[in-house]
C-alpha atoms as one frame of an Amber mdcrd trajectory, in Angstrom:
protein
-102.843 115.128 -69.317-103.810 117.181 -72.152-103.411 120.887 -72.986-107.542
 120.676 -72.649-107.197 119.356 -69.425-108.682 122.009 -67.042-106.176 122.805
 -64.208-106.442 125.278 -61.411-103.421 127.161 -60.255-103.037 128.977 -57.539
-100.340 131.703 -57.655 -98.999 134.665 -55.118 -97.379 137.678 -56.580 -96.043
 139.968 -53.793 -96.480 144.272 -54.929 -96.241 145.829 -58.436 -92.883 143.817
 -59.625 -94.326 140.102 -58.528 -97.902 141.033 -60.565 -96.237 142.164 -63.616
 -93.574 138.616 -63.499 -96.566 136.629 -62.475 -98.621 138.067 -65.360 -96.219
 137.232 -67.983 -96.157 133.774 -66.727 -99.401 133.326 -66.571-100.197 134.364
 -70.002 -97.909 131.551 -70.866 -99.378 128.663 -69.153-102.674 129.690 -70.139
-101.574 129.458 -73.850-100.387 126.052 -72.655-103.229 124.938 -71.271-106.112
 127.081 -72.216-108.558 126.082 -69.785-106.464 126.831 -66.884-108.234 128.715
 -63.615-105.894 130.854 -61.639-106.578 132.403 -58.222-104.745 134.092 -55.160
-103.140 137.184 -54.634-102.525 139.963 -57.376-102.809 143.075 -58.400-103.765
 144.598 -61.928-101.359 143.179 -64.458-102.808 139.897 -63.383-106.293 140.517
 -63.757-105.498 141.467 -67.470-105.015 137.520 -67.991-108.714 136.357 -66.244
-106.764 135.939 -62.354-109.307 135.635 -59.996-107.545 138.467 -57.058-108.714
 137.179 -53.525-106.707 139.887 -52.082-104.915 142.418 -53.668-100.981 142.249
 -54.277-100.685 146.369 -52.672-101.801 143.819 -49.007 -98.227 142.614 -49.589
 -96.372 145.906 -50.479 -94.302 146.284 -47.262 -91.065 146.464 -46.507 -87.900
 146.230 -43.936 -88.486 145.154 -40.134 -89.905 147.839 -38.273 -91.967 148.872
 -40.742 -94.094 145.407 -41.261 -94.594 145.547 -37.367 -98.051 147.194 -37.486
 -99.153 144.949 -40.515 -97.511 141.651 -38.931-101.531 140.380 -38.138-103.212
 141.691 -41.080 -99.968 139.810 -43.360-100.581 136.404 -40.859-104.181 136.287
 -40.991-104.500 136.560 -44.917-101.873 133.995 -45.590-103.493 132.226 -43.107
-106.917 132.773 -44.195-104.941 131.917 -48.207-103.772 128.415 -47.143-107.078
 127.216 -45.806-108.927 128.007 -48.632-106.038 126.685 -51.080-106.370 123.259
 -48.783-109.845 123.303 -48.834-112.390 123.155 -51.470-110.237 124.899 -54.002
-107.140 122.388 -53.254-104.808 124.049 -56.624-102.823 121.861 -58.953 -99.802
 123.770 -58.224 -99.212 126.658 -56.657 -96.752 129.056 -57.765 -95.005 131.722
 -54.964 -93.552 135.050 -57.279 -91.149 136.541 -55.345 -92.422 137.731 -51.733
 -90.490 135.157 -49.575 -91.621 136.693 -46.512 -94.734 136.048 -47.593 -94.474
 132.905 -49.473 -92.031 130.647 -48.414 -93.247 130.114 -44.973 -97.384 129.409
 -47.159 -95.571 127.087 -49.550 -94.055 125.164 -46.997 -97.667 124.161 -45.609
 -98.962 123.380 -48.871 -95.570 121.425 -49.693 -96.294 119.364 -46.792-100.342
 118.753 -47.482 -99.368 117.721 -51.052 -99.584 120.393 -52.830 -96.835 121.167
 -55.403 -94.755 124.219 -55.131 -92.923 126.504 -57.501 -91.359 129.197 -56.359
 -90.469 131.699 -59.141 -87.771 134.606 -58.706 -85.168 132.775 -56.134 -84.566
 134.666 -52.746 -81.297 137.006 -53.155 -79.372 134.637 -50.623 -76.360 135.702
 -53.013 -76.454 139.007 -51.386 -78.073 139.210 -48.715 -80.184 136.822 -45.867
 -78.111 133.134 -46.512 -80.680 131.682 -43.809 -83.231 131.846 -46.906 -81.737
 128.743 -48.164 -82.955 126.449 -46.130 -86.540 127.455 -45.963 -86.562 127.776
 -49.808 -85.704 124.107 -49.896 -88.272 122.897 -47.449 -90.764 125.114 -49.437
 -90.033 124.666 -53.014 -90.450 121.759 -55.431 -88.575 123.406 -57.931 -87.878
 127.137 -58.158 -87.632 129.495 -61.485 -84.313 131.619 -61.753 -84.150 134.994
 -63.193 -80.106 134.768 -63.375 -77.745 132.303 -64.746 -75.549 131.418 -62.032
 -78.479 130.919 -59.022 -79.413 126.855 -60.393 -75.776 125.832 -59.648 -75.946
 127.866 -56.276 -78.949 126.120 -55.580 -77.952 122.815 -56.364 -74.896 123.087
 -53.886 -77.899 122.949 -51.465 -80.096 119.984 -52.759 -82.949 122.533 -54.616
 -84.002 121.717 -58.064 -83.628 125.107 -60.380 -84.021 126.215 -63.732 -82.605
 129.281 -65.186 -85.496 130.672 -67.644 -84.035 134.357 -68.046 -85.931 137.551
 -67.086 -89.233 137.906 -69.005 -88.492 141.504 -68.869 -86.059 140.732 -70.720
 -88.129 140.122 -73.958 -90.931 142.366 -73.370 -87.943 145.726 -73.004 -87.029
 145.874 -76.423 -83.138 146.170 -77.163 -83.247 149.720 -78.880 -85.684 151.432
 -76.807 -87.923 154.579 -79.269 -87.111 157.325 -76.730 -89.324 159.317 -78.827
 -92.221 157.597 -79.247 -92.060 157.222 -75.950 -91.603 160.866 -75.290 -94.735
 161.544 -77.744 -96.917 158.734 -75.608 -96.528 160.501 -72.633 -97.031 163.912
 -73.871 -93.657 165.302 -73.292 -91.672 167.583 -75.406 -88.488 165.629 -77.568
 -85.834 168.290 -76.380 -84.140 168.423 -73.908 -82.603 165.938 -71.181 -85.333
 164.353 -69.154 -84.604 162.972 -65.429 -87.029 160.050 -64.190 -87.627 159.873
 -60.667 -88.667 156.344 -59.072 -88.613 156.633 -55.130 -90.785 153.395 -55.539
 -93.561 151.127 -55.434 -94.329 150.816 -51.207 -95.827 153.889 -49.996 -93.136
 153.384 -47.293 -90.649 153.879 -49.826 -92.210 157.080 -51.067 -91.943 158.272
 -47.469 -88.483 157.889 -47.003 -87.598 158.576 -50.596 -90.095 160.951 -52.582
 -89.267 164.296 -50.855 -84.826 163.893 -51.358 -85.442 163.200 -54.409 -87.403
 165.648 -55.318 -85.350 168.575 -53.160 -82.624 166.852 -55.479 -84.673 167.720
 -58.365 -84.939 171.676 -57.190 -81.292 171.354 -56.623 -80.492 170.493 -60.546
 -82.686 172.144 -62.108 -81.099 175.572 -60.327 -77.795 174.249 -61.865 -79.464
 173.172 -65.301 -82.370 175.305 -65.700 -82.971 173.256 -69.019 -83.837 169.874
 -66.877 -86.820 168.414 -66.883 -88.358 165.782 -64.976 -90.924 162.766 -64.778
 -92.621 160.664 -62.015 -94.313 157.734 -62.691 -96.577 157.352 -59.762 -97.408
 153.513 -58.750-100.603 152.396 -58.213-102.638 154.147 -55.536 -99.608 156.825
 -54.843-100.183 159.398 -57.179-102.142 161.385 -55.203 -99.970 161.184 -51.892
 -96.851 162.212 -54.164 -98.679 164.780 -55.862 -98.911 166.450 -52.556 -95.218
 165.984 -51.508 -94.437 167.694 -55.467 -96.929 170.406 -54.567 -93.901 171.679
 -51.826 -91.371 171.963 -54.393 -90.768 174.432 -56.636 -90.432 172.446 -59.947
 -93.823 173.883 -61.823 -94.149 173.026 -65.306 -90.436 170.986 -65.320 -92.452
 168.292 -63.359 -94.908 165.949 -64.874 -96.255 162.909 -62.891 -97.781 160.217
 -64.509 -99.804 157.165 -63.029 -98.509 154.688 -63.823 -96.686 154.385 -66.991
 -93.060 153.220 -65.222 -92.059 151.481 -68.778 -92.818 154.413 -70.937 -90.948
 156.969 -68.563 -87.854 154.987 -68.579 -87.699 154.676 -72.018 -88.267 158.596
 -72.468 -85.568 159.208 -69.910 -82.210 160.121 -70.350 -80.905 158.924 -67.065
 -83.065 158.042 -63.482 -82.900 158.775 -60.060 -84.164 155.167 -58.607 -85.060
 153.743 -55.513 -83.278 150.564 -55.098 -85.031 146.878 -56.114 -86.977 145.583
 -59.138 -87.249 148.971 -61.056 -83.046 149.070 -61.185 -82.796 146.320 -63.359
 -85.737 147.391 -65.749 -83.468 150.527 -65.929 -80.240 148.558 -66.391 -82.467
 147.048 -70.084 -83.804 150.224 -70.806 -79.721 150.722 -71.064 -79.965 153.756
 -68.670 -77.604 155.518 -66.219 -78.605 155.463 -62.998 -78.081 157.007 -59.444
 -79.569 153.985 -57.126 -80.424 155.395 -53.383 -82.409 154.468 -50.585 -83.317
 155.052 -46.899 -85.511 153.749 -44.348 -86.544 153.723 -40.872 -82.927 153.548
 -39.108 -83.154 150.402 -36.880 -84.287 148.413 -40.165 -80.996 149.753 -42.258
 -79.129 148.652 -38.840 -80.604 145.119 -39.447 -80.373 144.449 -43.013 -76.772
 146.070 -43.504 -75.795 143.252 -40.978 -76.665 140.464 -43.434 -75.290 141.666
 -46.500 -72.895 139.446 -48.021 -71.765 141.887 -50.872 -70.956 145.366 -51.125
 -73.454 145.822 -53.732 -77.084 146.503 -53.156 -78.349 147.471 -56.464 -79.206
 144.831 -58.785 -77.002 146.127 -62.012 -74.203 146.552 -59.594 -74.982 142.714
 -58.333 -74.840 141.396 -61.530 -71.408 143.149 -62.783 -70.191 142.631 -59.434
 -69.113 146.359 -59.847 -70.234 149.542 -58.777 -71.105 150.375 -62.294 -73.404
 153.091 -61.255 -73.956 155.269 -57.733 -75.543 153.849 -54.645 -76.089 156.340
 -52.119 -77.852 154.288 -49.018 -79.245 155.799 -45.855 -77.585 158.485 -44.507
 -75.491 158.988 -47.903 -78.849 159.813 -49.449 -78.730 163.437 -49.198 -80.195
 165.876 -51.490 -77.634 167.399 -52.173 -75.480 163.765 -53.051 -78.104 162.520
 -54.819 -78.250 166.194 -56.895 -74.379 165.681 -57.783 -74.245 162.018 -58.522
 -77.173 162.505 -61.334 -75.587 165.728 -62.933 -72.262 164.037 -63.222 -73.860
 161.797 -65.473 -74.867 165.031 -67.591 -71.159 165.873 -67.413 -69.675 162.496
 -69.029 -71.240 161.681 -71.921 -68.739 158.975 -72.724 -69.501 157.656 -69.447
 -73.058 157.228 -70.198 -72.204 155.774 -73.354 -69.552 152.945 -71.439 -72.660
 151.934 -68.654 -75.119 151.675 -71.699 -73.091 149.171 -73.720 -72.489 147.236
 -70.493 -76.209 147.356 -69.974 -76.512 145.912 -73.572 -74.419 142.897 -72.870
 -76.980 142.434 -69.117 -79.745 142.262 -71.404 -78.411 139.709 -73.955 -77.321
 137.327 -71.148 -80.622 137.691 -68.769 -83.033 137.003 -72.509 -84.580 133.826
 -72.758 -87.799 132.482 -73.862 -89.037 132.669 -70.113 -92.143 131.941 -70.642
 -91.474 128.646 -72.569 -89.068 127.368 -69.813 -91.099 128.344 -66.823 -93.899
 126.796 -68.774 -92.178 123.464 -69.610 -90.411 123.438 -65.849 -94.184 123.192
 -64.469 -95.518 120.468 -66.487 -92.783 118.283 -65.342 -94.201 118.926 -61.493
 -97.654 118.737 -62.994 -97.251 115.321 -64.616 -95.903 113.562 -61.797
């Protein structure tokens, strides 16, 4: 095999998070081989690098148990639909699951079996939460890609081949962030302390999460009439939460962006976050944090049953500490989530303490990601 070598990889990156890890990756293997032909599911980050979208990665944004109910056929049929055509005609080299277990596991088991090699890249969070995962990620995965150091020899207890290749955010988040180029990019004044908002990437999240957090907003900005604040709206949501921002009385102390989510947590001073992906791009942006979240009630009843840890939020997870707030479900109020931020405000030393420990997260999770992920699949490829 030779880097000429045309190859065709077929690759499924589950919402916002999975598109922007499965971009980086692919930009990587493409430099590797440069006549590789990618196909699948993904969304725009992807498309950037020539990926050829059969569905779009917002098809997989979804959430929880009750709430995938009324999307359980659509979900079926189009990873049904997926694996035919990736065991048909356009049989793949390798394909490559990014996250999305739900999703993935249960497609890359099927391919697995037909011959097809699997990667599965991000490993399940069976360190936390869901232990069952294990043993479908070993029937579905030849080999699967770890974002943190101590999943491979987790992993290996159970028979799965793993490399740890670091977070590719990582490298891309730079170490000192510019707040104030940042600031400048997004049009934003340089004084002044600046809240981000992130109730998330789902629209389901935004439902639950967009209208606390902004009544949390009204709520510190009566306290700290000098607060300002910034959404950045994920794809396709930025009109639904401009409505929900249109009922609270922020005005001018409000700006939401589309998109952007890099930019606004590096012009931030501290974030009110919904819990997952955008935590630990937070966590190396070195900011404080209040982590929250809230869904439908019988789903929080389900999941709070398998947690193994008494952490939820990723740079919580990976001090094994509750180095900053969670405030889950019903602990979620306005008013909590109001007090939690501003305390930040009020301990500057505080903020200085999580940001050095945030420093020493993003030394250990930075690796050349790309190269290892890269070199991990032509091993399966030259088999």
């Amino acid at each position: 095999m030779t880097t000429a070598d045309p190859r065709l990889l077929a690759l499924v990156a589950g919402e916002a998070s999975g598109d922007l890890l499965g971009s980086l990756l692919l930009r990587g293997l493409k430099a590797r081989w440069p006549a590789l032909r990618s196909m699948g599911i993904g969304g725009p980050r992807l498309a950037e690098q020539g990926f050829d979208a059969w569905w779009s990665s917002d098809r997989l944004a979804v959430r929880g148990y009750i709430e995938v109910l009324p999307r359980l056929r659509e979900l079926l049929r189009i990873r049904r639909e997926l694996g035919d055509r990736l065991l048909g005609a356009e049989r793949p080299d390798v394909f490559i699951g990014v996250d999305a277990p739900d999703f993935n596991l249960d497609l890359e088991v099927r391919l697995r079996t037909a011959g097809v090699p699997t990667v599965h890249f991000v490993c399940p969070s069976i360190w936390a939460w869901r232990p069952e995962k294990v043993l479908k990620l070993k029937a579905a995965a030849e080999h699967v890609l770890c974002l943190f150091p101590f999943e491979p020899a987790l992993l290996a207890e159970h028979g799965i081949a793993a490399t740890f290749v670091g977070h590719p955010l990582a490298s891309v988040i730079p170490m000192e962030p510019d707040q104030g180029a940042a600031r400048r990019r997004l049009g934003l004044t340089p004084e002044g302390p600046l809240v981000a908002i992130l109730p998330g990437s789902r629209a389901d999240e935004v439902r639950y999460l967009a209208d606390r957090f902004l009544r949390a907003a009204v709520l510190m900005r009566a306290r700290r009439p000098d607060l300002r604040f910034v959404i950045p709206a994920a794809p396709g949501l930025k009109d639904r939460i401009d409505a929900i921002a249109a009922a609270h009385p922020l005005g001018g102390a409000l700006t939401v962006v589309a998109g952007q989510s890099h930019d606004v947590l590096c012009a931030c001073d501290l974030t009110l976050i919904a819990s997952g992906t955008a935590t630990l791009e937070a966590a190396l942006f070195k900011r404080p944090m209040v982590i929250a979240y809230n869904m439908h009630w019988l789903s929080w009843q389900m999941m709070r049953r398998k947690r193994l840890q008494p952490w939820v939020g990723l740079p919580n997870i990976l001090a094994r500490d509750f180095v900053v707030p969670e405030l889950l479900q019903d602990a979620a109020t306005p008013e909590a989530l109001a007090d939690a931020t501003l305390a930040w405000l009020q301990e500057p030393a505080k903020m200085q303490a999580v940001q050095a420990r945030f420093a020493k997260l993003h030394h250990s999770l930075k690796r050349d990601t790309v190269q290892l992920a890269t070199d991990a699949i032509e091993k399966i490829l030259a088999r």
